[in-house]
PDB file of C-alpha atoms in Angstrom:
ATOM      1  CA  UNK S   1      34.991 -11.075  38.253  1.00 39.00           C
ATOM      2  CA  UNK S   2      32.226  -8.464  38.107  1.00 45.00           C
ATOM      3  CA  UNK S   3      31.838  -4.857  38.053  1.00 46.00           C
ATOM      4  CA  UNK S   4      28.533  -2.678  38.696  1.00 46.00           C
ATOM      5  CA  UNK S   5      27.301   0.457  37.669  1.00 44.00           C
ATOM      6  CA  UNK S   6      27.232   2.273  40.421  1.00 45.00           C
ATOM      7  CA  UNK S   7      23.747   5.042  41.221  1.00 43.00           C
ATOM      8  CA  UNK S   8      24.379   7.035  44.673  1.00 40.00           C
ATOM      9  CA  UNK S   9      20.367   7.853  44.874  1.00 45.00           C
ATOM     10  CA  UNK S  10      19.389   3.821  45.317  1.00 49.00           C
ATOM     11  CA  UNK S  11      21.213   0.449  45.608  1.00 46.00           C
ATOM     12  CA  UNK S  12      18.651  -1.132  43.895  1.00 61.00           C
ATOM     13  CA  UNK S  13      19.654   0.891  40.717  1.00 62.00           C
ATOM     14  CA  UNK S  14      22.744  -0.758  40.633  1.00 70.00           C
ATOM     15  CA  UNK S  15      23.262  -3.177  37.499  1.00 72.00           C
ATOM     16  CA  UNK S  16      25.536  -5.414  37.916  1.00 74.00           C
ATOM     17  CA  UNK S  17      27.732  -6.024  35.116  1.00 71.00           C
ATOM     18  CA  UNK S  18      29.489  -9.644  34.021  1.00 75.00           C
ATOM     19  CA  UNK S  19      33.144  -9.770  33.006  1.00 77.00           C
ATOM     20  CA  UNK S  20      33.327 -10.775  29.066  1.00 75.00           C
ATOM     21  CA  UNK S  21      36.436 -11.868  27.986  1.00 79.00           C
ATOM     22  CA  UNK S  22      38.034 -10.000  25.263  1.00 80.00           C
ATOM     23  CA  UNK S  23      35.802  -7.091  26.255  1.00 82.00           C
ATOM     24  CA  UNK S  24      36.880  -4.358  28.385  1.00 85.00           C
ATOM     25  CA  UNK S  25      34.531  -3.012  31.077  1.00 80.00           C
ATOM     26  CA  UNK S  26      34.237   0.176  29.390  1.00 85.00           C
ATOM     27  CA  UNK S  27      33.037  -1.488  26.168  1.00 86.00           C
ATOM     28  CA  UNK S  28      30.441  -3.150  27.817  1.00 83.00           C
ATOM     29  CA  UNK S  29      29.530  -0.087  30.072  1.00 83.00           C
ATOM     30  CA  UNK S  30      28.648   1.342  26.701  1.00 88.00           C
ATOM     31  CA  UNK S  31      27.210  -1.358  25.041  1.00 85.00           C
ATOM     32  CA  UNK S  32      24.821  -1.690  28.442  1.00 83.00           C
ATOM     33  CA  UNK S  33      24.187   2.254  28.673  1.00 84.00           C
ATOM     34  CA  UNK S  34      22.917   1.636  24.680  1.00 88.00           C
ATOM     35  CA  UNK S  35      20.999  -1.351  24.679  1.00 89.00           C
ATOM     36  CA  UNK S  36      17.339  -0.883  23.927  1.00 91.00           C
ATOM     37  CA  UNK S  37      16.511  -3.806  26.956  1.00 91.00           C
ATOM     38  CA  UNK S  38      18.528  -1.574  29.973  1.00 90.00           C
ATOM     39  CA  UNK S  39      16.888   1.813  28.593  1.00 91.00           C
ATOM     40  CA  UNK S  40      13.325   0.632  28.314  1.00 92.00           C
ATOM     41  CA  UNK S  41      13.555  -1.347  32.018  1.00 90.00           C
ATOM     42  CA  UNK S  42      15.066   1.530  33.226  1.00 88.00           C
ATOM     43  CA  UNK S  43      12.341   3.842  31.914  1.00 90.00           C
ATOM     44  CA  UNK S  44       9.541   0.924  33.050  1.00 89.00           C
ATOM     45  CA  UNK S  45      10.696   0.706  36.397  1.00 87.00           C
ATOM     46  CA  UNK S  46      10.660   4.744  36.844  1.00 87.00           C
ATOM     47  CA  UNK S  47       7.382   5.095  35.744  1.00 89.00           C
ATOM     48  CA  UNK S  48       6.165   2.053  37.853  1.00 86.00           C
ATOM     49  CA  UNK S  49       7.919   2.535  40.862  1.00 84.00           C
ATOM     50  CA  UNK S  50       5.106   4.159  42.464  1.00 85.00           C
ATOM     51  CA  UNK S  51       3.002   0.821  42.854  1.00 84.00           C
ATOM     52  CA  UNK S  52       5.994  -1.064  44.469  1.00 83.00           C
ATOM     53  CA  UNK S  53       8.513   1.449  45.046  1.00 86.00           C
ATOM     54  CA  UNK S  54      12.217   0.948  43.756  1.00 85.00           C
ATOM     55  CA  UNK S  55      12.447  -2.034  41.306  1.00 84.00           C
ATOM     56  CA  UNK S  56      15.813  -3.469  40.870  1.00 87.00           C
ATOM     57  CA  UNK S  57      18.008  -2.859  38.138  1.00 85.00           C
ATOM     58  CA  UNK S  58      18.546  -6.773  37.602  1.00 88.00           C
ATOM     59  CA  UNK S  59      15.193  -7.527  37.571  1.00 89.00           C
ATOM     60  CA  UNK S  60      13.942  -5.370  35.555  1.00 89.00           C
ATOM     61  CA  UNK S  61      16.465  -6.310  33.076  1.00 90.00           C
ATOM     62  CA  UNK S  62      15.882  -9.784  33.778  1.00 91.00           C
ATOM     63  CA  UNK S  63      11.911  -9.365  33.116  1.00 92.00           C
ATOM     64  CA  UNK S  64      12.217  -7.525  29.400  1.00 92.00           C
ATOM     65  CA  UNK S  65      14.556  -9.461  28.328  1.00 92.00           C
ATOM     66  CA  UNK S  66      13.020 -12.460  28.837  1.00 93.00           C
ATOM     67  CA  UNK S  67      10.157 -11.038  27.084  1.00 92.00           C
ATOM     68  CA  UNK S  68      11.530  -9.872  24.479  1.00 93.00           C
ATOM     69  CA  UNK S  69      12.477 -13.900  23.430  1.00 93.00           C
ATOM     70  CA  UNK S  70       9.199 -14.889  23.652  1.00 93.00           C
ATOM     71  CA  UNK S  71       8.639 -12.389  20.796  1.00 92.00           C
ATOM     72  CA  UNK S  72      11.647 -13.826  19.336  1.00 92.00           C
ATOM     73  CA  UNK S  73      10.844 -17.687  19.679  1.00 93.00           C
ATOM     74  CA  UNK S  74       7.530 -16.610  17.773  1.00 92.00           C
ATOM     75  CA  UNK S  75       5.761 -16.297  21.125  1.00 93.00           C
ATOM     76  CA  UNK S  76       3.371 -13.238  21.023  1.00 92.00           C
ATOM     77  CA  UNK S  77       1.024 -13.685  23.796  1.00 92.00           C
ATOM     78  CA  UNK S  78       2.401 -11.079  26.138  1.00 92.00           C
ATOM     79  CA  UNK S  79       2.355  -8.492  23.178  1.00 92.00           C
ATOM     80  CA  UNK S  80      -1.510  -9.297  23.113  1.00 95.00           C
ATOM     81  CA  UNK S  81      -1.974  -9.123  26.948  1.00 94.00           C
ATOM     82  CA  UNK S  82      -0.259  -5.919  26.674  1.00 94.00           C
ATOM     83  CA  UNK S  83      -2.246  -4.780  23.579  1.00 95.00           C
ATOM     84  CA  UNK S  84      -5.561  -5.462  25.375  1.00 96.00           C
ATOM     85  CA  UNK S  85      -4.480  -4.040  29.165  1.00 96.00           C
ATOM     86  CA  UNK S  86      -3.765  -0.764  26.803  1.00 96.00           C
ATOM     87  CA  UNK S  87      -7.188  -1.285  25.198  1.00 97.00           C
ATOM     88  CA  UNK S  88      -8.610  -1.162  28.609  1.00 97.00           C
ATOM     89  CA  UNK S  89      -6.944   1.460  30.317  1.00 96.00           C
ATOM     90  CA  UNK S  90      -7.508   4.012  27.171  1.00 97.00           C
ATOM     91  CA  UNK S  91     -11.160   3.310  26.924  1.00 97.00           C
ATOM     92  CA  UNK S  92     -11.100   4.285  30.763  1.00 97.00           C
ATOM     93  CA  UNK S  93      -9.193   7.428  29.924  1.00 97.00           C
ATOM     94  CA  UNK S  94     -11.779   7.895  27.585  1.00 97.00           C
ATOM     95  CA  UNK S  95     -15.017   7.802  29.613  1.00 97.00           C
ATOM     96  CA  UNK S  96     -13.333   9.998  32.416  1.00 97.00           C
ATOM     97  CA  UNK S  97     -12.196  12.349  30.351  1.00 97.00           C
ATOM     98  CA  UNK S  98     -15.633  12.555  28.785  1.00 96.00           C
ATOM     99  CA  UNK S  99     -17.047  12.517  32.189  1.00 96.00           C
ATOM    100  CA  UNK S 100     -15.281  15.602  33.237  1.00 95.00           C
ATOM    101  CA  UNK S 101     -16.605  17.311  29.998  1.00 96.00           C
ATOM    102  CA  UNK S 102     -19.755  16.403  30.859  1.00 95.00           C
ATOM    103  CA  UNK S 103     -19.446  18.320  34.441  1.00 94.00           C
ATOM    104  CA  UNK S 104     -17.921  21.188  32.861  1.00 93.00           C
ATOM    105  CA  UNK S 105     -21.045  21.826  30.302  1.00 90.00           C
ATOM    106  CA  UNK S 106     -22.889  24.912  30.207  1.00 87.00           C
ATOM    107  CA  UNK S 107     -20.790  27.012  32.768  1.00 88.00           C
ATOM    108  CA  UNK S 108     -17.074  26.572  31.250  1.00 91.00           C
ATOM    109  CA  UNK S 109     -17.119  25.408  27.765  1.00 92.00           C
ATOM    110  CA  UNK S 110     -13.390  26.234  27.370  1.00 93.00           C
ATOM    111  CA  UNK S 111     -12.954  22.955  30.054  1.00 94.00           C
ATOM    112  CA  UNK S 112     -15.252  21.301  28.080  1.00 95.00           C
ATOM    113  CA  UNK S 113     -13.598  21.773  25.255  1.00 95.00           C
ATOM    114  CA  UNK S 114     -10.334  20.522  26.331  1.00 96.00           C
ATOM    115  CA  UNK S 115     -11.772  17.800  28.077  1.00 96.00           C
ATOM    116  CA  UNK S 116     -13.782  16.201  24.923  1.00 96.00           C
ATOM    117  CA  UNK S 117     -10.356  16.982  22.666  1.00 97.00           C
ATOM    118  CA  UNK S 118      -8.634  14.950  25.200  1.00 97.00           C
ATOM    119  CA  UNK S 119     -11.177  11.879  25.366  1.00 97.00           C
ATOM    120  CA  UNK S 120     -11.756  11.593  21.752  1.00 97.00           C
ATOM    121  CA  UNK S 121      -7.793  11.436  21.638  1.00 97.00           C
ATOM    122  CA  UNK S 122      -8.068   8.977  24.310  1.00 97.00           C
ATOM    123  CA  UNK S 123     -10.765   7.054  21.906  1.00 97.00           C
ATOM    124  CA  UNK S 124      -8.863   7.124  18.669  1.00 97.00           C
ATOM    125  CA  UNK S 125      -5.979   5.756  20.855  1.00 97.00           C
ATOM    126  CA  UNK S 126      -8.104   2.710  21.684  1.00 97.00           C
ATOM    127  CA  UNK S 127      -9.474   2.118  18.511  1.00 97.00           C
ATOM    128  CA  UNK S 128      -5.905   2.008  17.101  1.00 97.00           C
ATOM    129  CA  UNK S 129      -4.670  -0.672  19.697  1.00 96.00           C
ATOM    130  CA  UNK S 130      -7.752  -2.430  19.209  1.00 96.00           C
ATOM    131  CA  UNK S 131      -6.981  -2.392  15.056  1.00 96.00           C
ATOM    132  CA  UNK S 132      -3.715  -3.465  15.964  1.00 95.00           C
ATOM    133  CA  UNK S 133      -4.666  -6.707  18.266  1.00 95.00           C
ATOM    134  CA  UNK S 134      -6.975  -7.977  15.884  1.00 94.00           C
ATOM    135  CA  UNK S 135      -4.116  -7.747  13.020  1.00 93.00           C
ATOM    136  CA  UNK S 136      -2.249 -10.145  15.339  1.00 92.00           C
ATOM    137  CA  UNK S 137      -4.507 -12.591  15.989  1.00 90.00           C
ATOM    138  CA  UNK S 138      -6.383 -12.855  12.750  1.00 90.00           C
ATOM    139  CA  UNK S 139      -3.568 -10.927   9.643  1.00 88.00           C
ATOM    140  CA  UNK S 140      -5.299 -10.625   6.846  1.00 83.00           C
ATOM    141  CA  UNK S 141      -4.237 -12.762   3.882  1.00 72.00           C
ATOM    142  CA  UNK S 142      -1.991 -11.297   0.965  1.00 63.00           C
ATOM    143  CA  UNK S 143      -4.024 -10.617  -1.698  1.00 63.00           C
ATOM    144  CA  UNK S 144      -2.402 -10.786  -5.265  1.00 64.00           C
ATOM    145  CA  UNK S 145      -4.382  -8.732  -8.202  1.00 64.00           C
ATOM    146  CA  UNK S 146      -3.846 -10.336 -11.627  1.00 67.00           C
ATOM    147  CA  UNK S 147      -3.834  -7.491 -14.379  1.00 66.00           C
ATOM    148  CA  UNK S 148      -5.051  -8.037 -17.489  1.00 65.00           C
ATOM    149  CA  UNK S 149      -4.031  -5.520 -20.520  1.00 65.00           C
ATOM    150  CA  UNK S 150      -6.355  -6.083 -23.780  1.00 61.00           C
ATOM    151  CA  UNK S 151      -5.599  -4.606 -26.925  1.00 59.00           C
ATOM    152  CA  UNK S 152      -8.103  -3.878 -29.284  1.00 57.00           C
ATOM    153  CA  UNK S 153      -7.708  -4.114 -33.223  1.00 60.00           C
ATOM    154  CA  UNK S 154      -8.686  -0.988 -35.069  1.00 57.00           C
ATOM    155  CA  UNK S 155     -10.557  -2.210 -38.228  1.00 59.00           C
ATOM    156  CA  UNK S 156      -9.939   0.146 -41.449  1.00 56.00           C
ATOM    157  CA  UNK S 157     -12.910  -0.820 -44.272  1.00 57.00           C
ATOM    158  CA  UNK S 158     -12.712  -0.343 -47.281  1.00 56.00           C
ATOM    159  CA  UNK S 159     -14.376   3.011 -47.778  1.00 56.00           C
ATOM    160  CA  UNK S 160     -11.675   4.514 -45.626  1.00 53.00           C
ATOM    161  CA  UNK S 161     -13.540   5.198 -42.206  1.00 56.00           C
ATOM    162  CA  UNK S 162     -12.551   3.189 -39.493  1.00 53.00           C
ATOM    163  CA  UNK S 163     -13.713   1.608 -36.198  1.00 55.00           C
ATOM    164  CA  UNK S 164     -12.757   3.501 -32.915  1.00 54.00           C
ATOM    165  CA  UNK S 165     -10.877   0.510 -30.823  1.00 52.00           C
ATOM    166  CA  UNK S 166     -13.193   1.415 -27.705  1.00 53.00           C
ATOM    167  CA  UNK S 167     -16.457   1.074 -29.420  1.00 51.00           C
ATOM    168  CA  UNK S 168     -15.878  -2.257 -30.208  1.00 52.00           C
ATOM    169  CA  UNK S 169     -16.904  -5.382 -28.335  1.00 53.00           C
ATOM    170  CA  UNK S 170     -13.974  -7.543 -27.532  1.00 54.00           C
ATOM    171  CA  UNK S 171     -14.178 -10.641 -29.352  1.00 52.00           C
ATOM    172  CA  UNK S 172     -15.009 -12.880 -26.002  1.00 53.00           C
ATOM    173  CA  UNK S 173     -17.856 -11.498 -24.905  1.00 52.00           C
ATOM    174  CA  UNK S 174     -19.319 -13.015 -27.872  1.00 54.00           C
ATOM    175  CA  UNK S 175     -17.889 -16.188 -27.249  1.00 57.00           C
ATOM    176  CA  UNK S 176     -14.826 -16.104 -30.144  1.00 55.00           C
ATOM    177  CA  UNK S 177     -11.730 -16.598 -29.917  1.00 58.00           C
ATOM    178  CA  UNK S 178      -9.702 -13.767 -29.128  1.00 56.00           C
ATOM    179  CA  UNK S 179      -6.505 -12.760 -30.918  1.00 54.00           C
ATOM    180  CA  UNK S 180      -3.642 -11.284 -29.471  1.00 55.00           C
ATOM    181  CA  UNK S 181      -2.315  -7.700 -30.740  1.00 51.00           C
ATOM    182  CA  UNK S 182       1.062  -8.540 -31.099  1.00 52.00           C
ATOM    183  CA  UNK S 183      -0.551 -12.000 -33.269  1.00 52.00           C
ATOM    184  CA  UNK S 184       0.183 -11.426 -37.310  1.00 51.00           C
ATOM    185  CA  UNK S 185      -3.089 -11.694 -39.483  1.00 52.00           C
ATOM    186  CA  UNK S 186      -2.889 -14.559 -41.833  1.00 53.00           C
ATOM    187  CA  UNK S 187      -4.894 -15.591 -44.479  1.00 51.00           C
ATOM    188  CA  UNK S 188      -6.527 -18.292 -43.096  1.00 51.00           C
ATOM    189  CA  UNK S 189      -8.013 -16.732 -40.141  1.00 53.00           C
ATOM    190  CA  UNK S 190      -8.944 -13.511 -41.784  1.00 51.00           C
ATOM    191  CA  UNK S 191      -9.824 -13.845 -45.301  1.00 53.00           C
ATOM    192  CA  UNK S 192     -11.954 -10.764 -45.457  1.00 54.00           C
ATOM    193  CA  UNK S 193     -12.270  -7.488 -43.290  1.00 54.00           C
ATOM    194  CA  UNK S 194     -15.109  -6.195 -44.871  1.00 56.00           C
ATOM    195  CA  UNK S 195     -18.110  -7.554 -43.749  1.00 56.00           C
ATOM    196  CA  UNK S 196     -20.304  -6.226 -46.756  1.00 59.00           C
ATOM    197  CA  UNK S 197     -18.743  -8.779 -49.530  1.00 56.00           C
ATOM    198  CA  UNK S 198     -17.614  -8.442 -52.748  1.00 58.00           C
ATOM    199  CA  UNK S 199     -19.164  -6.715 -55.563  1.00 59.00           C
ATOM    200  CA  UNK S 200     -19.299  -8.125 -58.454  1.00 59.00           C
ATOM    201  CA  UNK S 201     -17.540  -6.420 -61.663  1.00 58.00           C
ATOM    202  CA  UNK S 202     -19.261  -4.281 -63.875  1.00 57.00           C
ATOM    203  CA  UNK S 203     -18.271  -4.069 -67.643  1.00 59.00           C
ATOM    204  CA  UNK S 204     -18.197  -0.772 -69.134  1.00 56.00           C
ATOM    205  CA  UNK S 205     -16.874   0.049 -72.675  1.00 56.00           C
ATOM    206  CA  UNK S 206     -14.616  -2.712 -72.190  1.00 54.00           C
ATOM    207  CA  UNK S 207     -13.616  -2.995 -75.983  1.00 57.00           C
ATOM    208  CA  UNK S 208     -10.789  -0.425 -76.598  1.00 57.00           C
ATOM    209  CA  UNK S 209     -11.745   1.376 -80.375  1.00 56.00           C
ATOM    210  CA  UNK S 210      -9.664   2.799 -82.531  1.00 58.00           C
ATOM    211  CA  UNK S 211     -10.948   6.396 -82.490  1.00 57.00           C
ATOM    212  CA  UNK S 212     -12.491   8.151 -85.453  1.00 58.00           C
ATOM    213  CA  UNK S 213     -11.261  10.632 -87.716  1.00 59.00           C
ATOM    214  CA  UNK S 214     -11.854  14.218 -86.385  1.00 57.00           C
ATOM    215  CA  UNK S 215     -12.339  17.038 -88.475  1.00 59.00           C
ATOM    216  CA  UNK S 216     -10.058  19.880 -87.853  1.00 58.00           C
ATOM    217  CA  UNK S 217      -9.108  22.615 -89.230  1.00 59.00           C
ATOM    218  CA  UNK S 218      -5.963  23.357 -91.508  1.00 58.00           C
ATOM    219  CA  UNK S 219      -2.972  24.965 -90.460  1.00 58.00           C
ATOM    220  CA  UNK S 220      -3.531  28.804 -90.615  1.00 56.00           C
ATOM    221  CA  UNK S 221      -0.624  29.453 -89.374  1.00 55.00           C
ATOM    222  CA  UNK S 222       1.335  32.184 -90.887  1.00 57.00           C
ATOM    223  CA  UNK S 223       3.974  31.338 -93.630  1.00 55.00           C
ATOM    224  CA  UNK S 224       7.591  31.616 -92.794  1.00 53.00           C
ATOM    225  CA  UNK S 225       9.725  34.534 -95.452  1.00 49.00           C
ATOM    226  CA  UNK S 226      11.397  32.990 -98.196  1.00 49.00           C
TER     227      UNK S 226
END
């Protein structure tokens, strides 16, 4: 059993539509009057019709959908015929466009004008499809940046000034081993900080004395009343 989708203005505009069971003809009237495949033949076959006249309906259907699993199947070689035709017919648009420009020069510059907005459109258009067929046939590899975060020890000395951590040369560009910020110092590793040594202790008056007498004064204070 079939139905169609009747057009008065052609018969070739007719789709004809299969039965589905457990579907009912007005569910797939809508699914057909929404599907991306019957809108864009539709549309193709309008703006084509003047090389061939009316296309049919079926056809045309027939055509993108086939298409269409190519693209699916992994299949893109009609999406690059199609990229370069549009190359093609831009850059054409271009040089026409640029041509008319070119006539227009000197006596109407407002043509001009227009002309050379609409043929460096026409050019950026081209470049763009261009960009876009060479992405196909050669994509460009995922590249996967690594970050690195050093930390840099502060170093306190002894005398109490300290080491900005960005004037100091991280330890591997000298060829050591470099230590982690979150790593614990130990006593092993880092026996000293200072890099000027010890000093060595001085004795002064290290024997404690008993201190001398010292002569003072008596007690002038006053006397309390008896």
């Amino acid at each position: 059993m079939s139905n169609s989708v009747k057009n008065k203005s052609s018969a070739d505009k007719n789709l004809t539509v299969t039965k589905i069971e457990g579907k009912t003809p007005e569910q797939q009237i809508a699914e057909l009057s929404l599907s991306p495949i019957v809108l864009n033949a539709y549309t193709a076959a309008n703006f084509s019709k003047f090389l061939f006249g009316s296309v049919n309906a079926n056809e045309a259907v027939g055509v993108i959908r086939d298409q269409t699993k190519k693209v699916e199947s992994g299949d893109l070689s009609e999406v690059e015929n199609t990229l370069t035709a549009q190359a093609i017919a831009l850059d054409a648009m271009f040089n026409e466009l640029a041509r008319r420009a070119a006539l227009n020069m000197g006596e109407h510059m407002n043509a001009t004008e227009m002309y050379m907005r609409l043929a460096f459109k026409a050019q950026s258009q081209c470049r763009t499809t261009l960009e876009t067929l060479a992405e196909i046939k050669y994509p460009k590899a995922a590249t996967f940046v690594r970050q690195q975060n050093v930390a840099y020890q502060q170093q306190v000395n002894n005398d109490g000034m300290s080491i900005p951590s960005n004037t100091r040369t991280p330890a591997h560009a000298h060829g050591k081993k470099e230590i982690p910020a979150n790593e614990l110092l130990n006593e092993a590793d880092h026996e000293k900080v200072d890099s000027r040594g010890t000093d060595e202790t001085i004795r002064v008056n290290s024997p404690v004395e008993t201190v001398g007498a010292v002569n003072r004064g008596k007690n002038t204070g006053r006397k309390g009343s008896k």
